[in-house]
Short mmCIF file of C-alpha atoms in Angstrom, two decimals:
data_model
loop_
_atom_site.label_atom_id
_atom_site.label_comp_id
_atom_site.label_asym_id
_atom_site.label_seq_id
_atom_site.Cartn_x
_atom_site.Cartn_y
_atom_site.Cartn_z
CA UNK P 1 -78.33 -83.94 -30.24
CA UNK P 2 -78.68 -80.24 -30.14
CA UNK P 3 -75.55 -78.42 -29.51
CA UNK P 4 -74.61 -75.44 -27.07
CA UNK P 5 -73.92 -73.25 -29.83
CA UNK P 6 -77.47 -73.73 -31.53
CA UNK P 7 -79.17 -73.75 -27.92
CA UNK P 8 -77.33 -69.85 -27.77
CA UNK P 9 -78.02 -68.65 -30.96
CA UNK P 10 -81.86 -69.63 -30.60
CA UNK P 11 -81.54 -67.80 -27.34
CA UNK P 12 -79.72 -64.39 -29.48
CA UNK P 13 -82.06 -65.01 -32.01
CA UNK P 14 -85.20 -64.90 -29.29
CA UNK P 15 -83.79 -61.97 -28.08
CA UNK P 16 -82.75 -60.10 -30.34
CA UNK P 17 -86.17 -60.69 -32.23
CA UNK P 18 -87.61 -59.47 -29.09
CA UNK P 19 -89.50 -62.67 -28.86
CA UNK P 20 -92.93 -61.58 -27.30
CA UNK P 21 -93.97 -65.09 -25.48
CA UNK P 22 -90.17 -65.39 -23.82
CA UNK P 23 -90.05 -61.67 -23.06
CA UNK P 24 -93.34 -62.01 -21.03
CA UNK P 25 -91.54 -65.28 -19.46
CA UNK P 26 -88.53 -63.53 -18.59
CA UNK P 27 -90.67 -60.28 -17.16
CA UNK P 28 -93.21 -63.02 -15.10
CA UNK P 29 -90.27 -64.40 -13.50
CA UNK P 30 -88.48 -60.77 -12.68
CA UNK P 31 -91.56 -59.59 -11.20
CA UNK P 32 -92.01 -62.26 -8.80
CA UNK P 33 -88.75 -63.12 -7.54
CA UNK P 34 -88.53 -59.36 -7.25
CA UNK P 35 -91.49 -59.03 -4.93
CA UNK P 36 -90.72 -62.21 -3.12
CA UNK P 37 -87.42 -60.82 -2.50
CA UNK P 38 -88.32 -57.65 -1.06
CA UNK P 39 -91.38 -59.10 0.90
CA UNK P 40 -89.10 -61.88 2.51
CA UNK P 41 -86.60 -59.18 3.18
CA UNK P 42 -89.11 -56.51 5.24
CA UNK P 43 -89.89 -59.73 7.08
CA UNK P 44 -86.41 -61.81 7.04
CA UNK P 45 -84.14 -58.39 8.44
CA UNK P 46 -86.41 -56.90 11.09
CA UNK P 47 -87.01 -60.58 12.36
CA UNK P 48 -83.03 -61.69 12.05
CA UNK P 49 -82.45 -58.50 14.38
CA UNK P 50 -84.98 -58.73 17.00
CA UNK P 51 -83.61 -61.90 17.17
CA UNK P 52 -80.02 -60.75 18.25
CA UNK P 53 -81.43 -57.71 20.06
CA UNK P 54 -84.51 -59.25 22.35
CA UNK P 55 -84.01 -61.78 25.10
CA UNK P 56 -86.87 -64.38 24.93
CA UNK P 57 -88.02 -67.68 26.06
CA UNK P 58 -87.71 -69.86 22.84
CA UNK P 59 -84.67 -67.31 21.05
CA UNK P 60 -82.31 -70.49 20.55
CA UNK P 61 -85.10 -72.49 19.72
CA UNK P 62 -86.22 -69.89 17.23
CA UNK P 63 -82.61 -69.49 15.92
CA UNK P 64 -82.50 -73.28 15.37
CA UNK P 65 -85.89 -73.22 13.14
CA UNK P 66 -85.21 -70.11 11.08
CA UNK P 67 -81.51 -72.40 10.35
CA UNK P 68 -83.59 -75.54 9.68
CA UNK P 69 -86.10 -74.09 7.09
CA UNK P 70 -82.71 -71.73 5.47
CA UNK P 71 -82.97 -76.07 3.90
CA UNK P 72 -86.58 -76.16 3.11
CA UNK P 73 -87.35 -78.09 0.17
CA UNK P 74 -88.65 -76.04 -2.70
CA UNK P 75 -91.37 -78.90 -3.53
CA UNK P 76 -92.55 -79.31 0.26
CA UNK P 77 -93.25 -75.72 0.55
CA UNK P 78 -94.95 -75.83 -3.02
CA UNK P 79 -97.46 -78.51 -1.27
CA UNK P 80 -97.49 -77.04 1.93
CA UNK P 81 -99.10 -74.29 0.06
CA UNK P 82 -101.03 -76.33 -2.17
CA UNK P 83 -102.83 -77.52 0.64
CA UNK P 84 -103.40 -74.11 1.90
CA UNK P 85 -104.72 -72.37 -1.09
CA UNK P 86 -106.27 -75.57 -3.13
CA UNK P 87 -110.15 -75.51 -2.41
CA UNK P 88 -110.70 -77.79 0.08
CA UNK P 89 -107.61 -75.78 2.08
CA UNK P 90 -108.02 -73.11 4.87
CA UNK P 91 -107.63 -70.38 2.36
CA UNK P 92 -109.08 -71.57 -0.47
CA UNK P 93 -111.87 -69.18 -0.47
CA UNK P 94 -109.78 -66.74 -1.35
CA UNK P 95 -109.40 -68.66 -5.04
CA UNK P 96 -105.49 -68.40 -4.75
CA UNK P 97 -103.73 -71.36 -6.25
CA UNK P 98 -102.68 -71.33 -9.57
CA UNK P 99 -101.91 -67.27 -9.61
CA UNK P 100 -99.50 -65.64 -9.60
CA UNK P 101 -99.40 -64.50 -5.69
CA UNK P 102 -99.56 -68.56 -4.94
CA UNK P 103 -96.18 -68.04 -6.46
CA UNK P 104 -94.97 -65.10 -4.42
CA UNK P 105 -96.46 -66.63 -1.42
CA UNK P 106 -94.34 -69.72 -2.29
CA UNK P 107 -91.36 -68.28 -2.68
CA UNK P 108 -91.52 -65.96 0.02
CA UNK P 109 -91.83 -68.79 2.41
CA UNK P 110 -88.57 -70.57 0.68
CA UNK P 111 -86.55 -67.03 1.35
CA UNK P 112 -87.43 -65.61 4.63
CA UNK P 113 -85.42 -68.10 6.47
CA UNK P 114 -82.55 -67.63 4.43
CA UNK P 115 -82.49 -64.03 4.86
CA UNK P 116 -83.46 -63.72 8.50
CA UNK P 117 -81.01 -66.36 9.58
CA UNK P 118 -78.01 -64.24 7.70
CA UNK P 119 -79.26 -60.97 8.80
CA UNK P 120 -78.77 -62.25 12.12
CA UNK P 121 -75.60 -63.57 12.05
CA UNK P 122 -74.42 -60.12 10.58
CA UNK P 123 -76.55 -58.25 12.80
CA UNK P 124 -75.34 -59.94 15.57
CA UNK P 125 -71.15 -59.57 14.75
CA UNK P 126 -72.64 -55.91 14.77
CA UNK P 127 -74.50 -55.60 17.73
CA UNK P 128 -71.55 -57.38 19.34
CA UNK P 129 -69.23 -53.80 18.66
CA UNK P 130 -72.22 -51.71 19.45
CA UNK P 131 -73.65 -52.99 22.66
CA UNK P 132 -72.26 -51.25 24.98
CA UNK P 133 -71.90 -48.09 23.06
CA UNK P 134 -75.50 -48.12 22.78
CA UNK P 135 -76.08 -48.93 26.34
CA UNK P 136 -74.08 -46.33 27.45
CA UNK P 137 -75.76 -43.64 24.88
CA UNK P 138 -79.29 -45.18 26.33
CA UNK P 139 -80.26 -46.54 22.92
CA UNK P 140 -83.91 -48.37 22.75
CA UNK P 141 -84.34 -51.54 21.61
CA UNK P 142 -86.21 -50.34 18.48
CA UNK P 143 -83.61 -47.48 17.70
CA UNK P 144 -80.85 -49.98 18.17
CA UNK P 145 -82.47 -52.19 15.60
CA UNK P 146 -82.81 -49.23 12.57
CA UNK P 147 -79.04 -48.30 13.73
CA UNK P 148 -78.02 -52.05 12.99
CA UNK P 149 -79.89 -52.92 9.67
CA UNK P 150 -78.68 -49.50 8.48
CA UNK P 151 -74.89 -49.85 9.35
CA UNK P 152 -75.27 -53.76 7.87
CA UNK P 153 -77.27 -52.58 4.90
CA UNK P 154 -74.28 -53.29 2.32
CA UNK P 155 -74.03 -56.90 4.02
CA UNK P 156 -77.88 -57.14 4.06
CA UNK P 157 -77.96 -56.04 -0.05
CA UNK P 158 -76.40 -59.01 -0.71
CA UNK P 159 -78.18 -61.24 1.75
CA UNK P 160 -80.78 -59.85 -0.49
CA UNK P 161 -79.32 -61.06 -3.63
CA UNK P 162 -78.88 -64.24 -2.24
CA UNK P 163 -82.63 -64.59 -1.60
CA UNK P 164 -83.17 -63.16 -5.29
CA UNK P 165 -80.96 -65.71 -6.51
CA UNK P 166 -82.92 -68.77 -4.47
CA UNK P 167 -85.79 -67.44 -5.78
CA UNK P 168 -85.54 -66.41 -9.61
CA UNK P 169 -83.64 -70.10 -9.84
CA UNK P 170 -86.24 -71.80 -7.87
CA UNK P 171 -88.38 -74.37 -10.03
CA UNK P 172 -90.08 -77.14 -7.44
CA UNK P 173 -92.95 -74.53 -5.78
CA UNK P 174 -93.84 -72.40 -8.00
CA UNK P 175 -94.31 -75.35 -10.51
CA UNK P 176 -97.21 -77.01 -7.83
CA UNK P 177 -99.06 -73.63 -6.66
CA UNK P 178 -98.42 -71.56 -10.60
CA UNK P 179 -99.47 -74.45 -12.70
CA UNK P 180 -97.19 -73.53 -15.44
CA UNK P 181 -99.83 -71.84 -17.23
CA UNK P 182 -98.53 -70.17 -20.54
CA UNK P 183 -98.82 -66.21 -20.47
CA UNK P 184 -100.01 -66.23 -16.92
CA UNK P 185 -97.75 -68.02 -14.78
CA UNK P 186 -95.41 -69.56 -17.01
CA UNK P 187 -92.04 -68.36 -15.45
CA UNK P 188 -88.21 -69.36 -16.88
CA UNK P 189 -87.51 -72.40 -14.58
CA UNK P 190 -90.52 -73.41 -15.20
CA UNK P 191 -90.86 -73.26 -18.80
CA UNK P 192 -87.05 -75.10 -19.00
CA UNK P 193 -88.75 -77.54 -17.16
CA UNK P 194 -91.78 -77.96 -19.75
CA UNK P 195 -89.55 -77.33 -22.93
CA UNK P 196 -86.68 -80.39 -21.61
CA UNK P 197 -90.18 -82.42 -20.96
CA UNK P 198 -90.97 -81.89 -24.82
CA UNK P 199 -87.69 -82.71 -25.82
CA UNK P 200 -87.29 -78.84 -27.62
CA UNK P 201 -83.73 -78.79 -25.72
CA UNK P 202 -82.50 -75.89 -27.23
CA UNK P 203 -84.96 -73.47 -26.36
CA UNK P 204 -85.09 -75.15 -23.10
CA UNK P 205 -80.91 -74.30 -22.93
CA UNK P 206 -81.88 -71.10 -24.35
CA UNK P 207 -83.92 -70.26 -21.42
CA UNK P 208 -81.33 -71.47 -18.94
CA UNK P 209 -78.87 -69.52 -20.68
CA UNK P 210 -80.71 -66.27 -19.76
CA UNK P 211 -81.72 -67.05 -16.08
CA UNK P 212 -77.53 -67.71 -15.54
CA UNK P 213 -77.33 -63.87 -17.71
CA UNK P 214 -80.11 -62.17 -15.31
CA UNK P 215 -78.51 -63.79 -12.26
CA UNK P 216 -74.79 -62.50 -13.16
CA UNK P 217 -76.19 -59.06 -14.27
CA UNK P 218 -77.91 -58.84 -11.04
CA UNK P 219 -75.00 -60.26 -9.49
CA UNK P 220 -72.94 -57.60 -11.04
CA UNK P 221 -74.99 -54.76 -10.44
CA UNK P 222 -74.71 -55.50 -6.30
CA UNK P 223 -70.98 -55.57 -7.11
CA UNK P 224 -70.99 -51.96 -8.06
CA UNK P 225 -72.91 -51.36 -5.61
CA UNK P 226 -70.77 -52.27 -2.87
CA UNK P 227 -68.11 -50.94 -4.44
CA UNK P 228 -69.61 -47.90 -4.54
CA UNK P 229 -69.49 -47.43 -0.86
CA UNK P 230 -65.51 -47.00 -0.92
CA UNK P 231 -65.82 -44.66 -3.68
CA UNK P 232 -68.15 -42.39 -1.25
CA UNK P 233 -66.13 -43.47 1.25
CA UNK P 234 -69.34 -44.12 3.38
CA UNK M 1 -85.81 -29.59 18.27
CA UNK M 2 -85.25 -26.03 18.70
CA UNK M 3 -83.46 -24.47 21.63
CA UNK M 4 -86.21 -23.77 24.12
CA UNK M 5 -86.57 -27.58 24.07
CA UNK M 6 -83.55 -27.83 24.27
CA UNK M 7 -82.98 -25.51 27.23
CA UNK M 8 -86.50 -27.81 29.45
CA UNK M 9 -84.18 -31.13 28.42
CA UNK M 10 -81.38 -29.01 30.14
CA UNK M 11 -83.55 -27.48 33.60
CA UNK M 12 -84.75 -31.00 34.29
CA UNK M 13 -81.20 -32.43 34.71
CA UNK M 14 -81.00 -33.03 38.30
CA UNK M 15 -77.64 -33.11 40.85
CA UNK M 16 -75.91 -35.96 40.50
CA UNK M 17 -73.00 -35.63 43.06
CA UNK M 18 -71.88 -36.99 45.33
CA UNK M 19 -71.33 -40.80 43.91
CA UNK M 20 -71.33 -43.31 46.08
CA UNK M 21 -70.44 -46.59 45.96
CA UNK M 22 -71.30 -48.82 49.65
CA UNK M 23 -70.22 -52.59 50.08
CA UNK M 24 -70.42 -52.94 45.83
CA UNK M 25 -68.73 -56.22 45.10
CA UNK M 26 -68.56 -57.69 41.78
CA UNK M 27 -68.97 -61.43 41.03
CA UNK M 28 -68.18 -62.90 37.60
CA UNK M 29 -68.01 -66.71 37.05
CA UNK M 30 -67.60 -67.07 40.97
CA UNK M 31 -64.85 -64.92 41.28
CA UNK M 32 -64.77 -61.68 43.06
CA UNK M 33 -62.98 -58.92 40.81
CA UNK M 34 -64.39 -55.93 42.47
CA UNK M 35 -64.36 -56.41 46.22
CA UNK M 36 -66.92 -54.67 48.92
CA UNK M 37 -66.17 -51.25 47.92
CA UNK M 38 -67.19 -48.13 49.60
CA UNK M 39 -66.08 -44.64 48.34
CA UNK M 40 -67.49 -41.43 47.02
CA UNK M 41 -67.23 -39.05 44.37
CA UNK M 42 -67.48 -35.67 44.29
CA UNK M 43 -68.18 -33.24 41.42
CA UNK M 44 -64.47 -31.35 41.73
CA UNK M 45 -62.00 -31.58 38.84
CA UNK M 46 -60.40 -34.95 37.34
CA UNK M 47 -60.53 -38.00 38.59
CA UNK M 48 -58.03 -40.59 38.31
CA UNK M 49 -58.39 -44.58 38.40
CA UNK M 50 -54.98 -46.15 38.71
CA UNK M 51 -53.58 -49.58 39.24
CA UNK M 52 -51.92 -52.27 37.28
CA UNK M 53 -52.87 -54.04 34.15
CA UNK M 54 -56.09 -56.51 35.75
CA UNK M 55 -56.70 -54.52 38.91
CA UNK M 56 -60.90 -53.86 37.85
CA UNK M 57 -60.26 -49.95 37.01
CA UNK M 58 -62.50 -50.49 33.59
CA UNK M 59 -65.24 -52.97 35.46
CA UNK M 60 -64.67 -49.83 38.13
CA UNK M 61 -65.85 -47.48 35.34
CA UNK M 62 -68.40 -49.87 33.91
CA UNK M 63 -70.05 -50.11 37.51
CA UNK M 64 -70.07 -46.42 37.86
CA UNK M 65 -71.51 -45.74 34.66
CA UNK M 66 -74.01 -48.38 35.20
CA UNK M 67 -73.15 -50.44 32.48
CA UNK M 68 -72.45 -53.73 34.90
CA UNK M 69 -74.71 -54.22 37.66
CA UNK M 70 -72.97 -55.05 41.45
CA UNK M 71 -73.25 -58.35 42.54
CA UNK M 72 -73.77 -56.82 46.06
CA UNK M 73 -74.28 -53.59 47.65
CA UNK M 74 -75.22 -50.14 45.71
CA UNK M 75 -74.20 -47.10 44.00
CA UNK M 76 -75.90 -43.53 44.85
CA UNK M 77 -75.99 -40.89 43.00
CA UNK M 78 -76.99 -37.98 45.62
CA UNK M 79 -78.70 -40.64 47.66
CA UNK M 80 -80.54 -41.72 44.62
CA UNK M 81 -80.39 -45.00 43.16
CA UNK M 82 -79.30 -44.82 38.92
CA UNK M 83 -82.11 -43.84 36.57
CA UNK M 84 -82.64 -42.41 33.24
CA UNK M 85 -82.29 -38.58 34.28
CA UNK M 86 -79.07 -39.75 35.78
CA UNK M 87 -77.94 -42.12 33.07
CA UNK M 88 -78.62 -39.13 30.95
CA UNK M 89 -76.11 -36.76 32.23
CA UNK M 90 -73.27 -39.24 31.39
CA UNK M 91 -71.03 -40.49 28.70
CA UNK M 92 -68.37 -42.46 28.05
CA UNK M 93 -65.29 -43.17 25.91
CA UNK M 94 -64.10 -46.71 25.44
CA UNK M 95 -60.37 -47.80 25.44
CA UNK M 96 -60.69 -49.10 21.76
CA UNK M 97 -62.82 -46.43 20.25
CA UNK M 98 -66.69 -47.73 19.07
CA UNK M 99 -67.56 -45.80 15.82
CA UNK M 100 -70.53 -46.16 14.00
CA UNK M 101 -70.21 -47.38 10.24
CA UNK M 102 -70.86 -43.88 8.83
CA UNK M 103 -69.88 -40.41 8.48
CA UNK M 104 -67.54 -38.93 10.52
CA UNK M 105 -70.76 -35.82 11.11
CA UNK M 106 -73.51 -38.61 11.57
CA UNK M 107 -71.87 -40.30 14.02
CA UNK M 108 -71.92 -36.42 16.04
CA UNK M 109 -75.67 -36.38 14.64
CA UNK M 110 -76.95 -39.62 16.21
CA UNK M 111 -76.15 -39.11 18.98
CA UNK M 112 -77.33 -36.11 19.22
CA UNK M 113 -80.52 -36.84 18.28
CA UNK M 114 -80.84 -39.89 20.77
CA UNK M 115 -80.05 -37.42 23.30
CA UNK M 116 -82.12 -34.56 22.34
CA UNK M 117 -80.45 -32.15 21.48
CA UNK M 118 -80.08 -29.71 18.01
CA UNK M 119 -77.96 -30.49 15.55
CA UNK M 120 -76.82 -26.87 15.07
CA UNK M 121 -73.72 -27.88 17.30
CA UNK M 122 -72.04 -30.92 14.93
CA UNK M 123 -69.76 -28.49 12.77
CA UNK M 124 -68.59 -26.43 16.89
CA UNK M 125 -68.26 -30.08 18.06
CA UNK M 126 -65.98 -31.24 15.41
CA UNK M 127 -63.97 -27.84 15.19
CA UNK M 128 -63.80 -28.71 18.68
CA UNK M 129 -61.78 -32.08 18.51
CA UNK M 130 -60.19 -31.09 14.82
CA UNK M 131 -61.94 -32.97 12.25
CA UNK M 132 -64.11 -30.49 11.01
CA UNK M 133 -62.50 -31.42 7.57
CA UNK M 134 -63.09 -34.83 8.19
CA UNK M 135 -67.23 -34.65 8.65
CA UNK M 136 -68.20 -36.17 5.49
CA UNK M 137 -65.24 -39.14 5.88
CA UNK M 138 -66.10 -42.21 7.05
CA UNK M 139 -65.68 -42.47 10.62
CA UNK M 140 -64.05 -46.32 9.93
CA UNK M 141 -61.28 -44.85 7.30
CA UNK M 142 -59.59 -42.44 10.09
CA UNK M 143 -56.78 -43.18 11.73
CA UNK M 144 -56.89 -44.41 15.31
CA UNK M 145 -56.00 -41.17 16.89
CA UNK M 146 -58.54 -39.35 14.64
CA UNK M 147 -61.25 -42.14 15.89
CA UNK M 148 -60.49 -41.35 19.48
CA UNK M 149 -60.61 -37.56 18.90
CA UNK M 150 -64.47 -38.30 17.59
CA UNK M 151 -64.81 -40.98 20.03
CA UNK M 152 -64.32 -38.06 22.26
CA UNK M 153 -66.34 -35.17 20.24
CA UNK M 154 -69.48 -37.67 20.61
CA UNK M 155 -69.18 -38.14 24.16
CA UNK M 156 -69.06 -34.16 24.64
CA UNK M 157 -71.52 -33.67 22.42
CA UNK M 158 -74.04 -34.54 24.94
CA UNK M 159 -72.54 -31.81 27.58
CA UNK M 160 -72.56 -34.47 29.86
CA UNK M 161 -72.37 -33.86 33.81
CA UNK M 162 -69.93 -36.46 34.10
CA UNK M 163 -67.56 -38.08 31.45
CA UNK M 164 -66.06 -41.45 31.91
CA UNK M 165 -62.62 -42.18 29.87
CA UNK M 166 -61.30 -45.45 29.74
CA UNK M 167 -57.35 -45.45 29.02
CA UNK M 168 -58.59 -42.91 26.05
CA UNK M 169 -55.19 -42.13 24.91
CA UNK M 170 -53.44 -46.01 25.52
CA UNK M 171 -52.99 -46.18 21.92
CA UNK M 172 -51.93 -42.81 21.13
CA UNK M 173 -48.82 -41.13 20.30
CA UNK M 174 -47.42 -37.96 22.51
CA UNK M 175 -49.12 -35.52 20.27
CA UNK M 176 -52.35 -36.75 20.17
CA UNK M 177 -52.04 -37.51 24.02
CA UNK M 178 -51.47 -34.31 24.77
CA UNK M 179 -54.49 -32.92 22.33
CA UNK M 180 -56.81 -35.26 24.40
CA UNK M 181 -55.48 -34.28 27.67
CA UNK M 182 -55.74 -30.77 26.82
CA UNK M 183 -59.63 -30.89 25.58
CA UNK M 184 -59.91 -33.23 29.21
CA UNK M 185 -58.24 -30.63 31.48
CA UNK M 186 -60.36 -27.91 29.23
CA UNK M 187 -63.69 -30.37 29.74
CA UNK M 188 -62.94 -30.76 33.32
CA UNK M 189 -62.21 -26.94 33.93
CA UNK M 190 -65.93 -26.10 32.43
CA UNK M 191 -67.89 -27.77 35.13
CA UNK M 192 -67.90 -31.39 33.76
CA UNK M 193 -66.82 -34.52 36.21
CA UNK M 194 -64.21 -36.49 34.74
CA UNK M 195 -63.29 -39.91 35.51
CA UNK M 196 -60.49 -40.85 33.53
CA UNK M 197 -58.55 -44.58 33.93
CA UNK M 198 -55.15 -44.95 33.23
CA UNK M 199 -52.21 -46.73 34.32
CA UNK M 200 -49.88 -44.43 33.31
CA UNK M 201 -48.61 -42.66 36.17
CA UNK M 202 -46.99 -39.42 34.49
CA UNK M 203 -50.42 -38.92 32.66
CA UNK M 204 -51.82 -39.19 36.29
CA UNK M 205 -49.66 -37.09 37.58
CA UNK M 206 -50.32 -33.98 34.27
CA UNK M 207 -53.65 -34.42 35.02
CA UNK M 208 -55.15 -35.90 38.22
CA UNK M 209 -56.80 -33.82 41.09
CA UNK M 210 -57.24 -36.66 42.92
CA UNK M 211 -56.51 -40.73 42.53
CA UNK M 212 -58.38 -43.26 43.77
CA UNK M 213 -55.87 -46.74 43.66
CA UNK M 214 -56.89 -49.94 43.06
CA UNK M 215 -55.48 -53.07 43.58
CA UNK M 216 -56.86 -56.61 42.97
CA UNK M 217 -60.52 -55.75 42.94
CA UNK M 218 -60.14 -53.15 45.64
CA UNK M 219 -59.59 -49.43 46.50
CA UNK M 220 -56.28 -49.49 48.23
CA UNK M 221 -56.50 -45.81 48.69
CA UNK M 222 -58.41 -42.66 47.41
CA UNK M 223 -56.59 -39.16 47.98
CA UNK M 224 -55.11 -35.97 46.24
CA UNK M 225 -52.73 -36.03 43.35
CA UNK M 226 -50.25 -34.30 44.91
CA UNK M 227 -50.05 -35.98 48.04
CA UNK M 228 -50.26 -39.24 46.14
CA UNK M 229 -47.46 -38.94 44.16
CA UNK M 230 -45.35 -37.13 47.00
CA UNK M 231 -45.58 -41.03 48.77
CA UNK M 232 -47.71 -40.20 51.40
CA UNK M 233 -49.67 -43.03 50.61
CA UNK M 234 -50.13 -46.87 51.24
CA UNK M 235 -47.08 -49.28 50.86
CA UNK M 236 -48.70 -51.17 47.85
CA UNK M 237 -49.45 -47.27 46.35
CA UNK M 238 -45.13 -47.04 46.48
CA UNK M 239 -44.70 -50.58 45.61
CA UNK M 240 -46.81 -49.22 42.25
CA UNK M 241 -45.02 -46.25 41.94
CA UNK M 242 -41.95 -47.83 42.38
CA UNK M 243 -43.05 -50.43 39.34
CA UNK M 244 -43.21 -53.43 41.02
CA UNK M 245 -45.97 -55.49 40.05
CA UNK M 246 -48.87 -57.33 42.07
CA UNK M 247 -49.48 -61.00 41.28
#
């Protein structure tokens, strides 16, 4: 049995060798949770406060949904878009699956709920001190909106970290739409998943070792970030 | 916006005065807090709203300002029903002060740019309420005098027509209370309608030119400071002044 301690120095040892195959792994799977992260967050924030701001038939309904799919299982939504993008789909002209924007599109659709649905609820605990400062002031809806996601935006950063982290950890999608194909969609969680298949358990560890690093840097990184704002005392 | 915009936004404020309020009840959850009220306003000096702890003198304000609709009956401002040019010409200052979560100068600069009008007058408007030193603090870490004092500044900055203050200084200390009132009797002096609620009667009596009195939902009485206070007034008016209380 392969110990921790050989599973982390194989991981060192990739690193510091600046291993070209698991560099391009770990870069693959920056990139997309990256851009999955920031599309579902120009979706997820705008949508969580119209939400609290506009009165509409369906709003509680709505409310219950986004909180329903916040649970959406990673492998449903991977064949959910399967279906979409394979060729026989509605969009499989467009010669999708398999790529690596069947992976964004996948895990965009696993964090927009998450993110609208806590946007909201911190939009809303905002709106709730503002509302009748902005009536009185004659604030429109719109306005009201860029004054809430920009007075939330330190609670919103790390609503966007926690969509990051759903995302860079995710394994069940973007295994069905991305293939695993080495050097072109091969990304950590999925690799781990290929590597423990093949019974090479310390690179497998290896890999996991690094996601849990990139998540805790990341992590980190938001810390100071928030920090930052008493330090500017903004 | 430069200042000849600025000076159009001013020319096509229109007369807002007299106020008045015919048969305006208020219904919340089936019960009647503000009950078939008729009164007016005019534009001279300060205005004070005075009862006990309950009486409706904030959901008083908040129908004035137009920030609860009646249940019944109708407010006019110079005959005219409330609109945005009137809307525009007032502000208002909440008993527990509503700051933005930033700068102590951006929350002077938004609302100055929802309203129109040139930023050229943040550093005059702080100087104005003493936190010039303060304008790149966040408005959050002040203290709660400080946050009314900007609460305030905000609400000026707008050179509204008419200024609503609800129980501004509640929370203050004498100092501070006295700052306020001064800037109010100042604001008030310089052609701006004040409607201030309190239910402290020697703040009423510093600064009131007249005192409208209400009790349980309705105006028991609406008459000059002086004579108010000199008991030529209603029997529940000297049961208040006396500090009895209404149950």
């Amino acid at each position: 049995m392969q110990s921790f301690t050989e599973a982390f120095n194989l991981a060192a040892t990739l690193l510091l060798e600046g291993n070209k195959e698991l560099l391009e792994i770990v870069f693959l799977s920056l990139k997309i949770s990256t851009l999955s992260t920031v599309i579902g967050c120009i979706i997820g924030f705008p949508l969580g406060a119209i939400i609290v701001i506009y009165r509409f038939p369906g709003r509680r309904f709505t409310i219950l949904m986004i909180n329903t799919l916040m649970g959406l299982p990673p492998v449903v939504v991977g064949l959910v878009v399967y279906l979409l993008l394979s060729n026989a789909g509605p969009m499989g002209t467009f010669k999708l699956l398999y790529t690596q924007i069947a992976m964004i599109i996948a895990q965009t659709i696993l964090i927009t709920p998450i993110v609208a649905a806590l946007s909201r609820q911190v939009v809303e605990s905002l709106y709730e001190e503002y509302e009748e400062l902005f009536t009185s002031l004659l604030i429109t809806k719109a306005s009201a909106i860029f004054a809430l996601l920009w007075d939330a935006r330190y609670s919103l950063l790390t609503i966007g970290l926690a969509g990051f982290g759903r995302a860079i950890s995710e394994v069940g999608a973007v295994m069905i739409v991305g293939g695993n194909i080495a050097h072109v969609t091969r990304v950590m969680t999925t690799a781990i998943a290929s590597e423990t298949a093949k019974g090479d358990l310390a690179l497998a560890l290896a890999l996991g070792m690094i996601l849990i690093s990139i998540t805790f840097l990341v992590n980190g990184c938001a810390m100071l970030l928030r920090g930052s704002k008493y330090f500017s005392n903004k | 916006m430069n200042r000849n915009d600025e000076n159009k936004f001013l020319t096509a404020s229109q007369d807002i005065f007299p106020i008045s309020m015919v048969n305006v009840t208020l219904n919340i959850d089936n019960k009647q807090l503000i009950c078939n009220t008729n009164m007016s306003i005019n534009n001279d000096g300060l205005t004070v709203l005075m009862g006990s702890n309950g009486s409706g003198k904030t959901l008083m304000l908040k129908l004035l300002h137009g920030l609860i609709i009646p249940s019944t009956g109708y407010i006019l401002w110079n005959n005219q029903k409330l609109n945005h040019q009137i809307k525009l010409q007032q502000s208002m200052v909440f008993q527990t002060p509503v700051l933005l979560k930033r700068s102590v100068g951006d929350n002077i600069s938004f609302v100055l740019n929802r309203k129109m009008r040139s930023n050229y007058q943040i550093d005059d408007i702080l100087e104005k309420v003493h936190l010039l030193e303060f304008k790149n603090r966040a408005a959050r870490l002040l203290s709660a005098g400080e946050k009314q004092r900007l609460a305030l500044g905000r609400a000026l900055a707008i050179k509204p027509k008419l200024l609503f203050l609800d129980e501004p200084t509640s929370n203050l200390d004498p100092s501070t209370t006295k700052f306020v009132e001064d800037i109010i009797k100042e604001v008030s002096k310089n052609k701006t309608k004040v409607i201030f609620v309190t239910h402290d009667m020697h703040q009423a009596k510093r600064i009131a030119d007249d005192i409208i009195f209400i009790d349980k939902g309705m105006v028991i009485e609406h008459t000059d400071s002086s004579d108010f206070f000199n008991l030529k007034n209603s029997v529940k008016a000297k049961s208040y002044l006396a500090g009895k209380i209404f149950l």
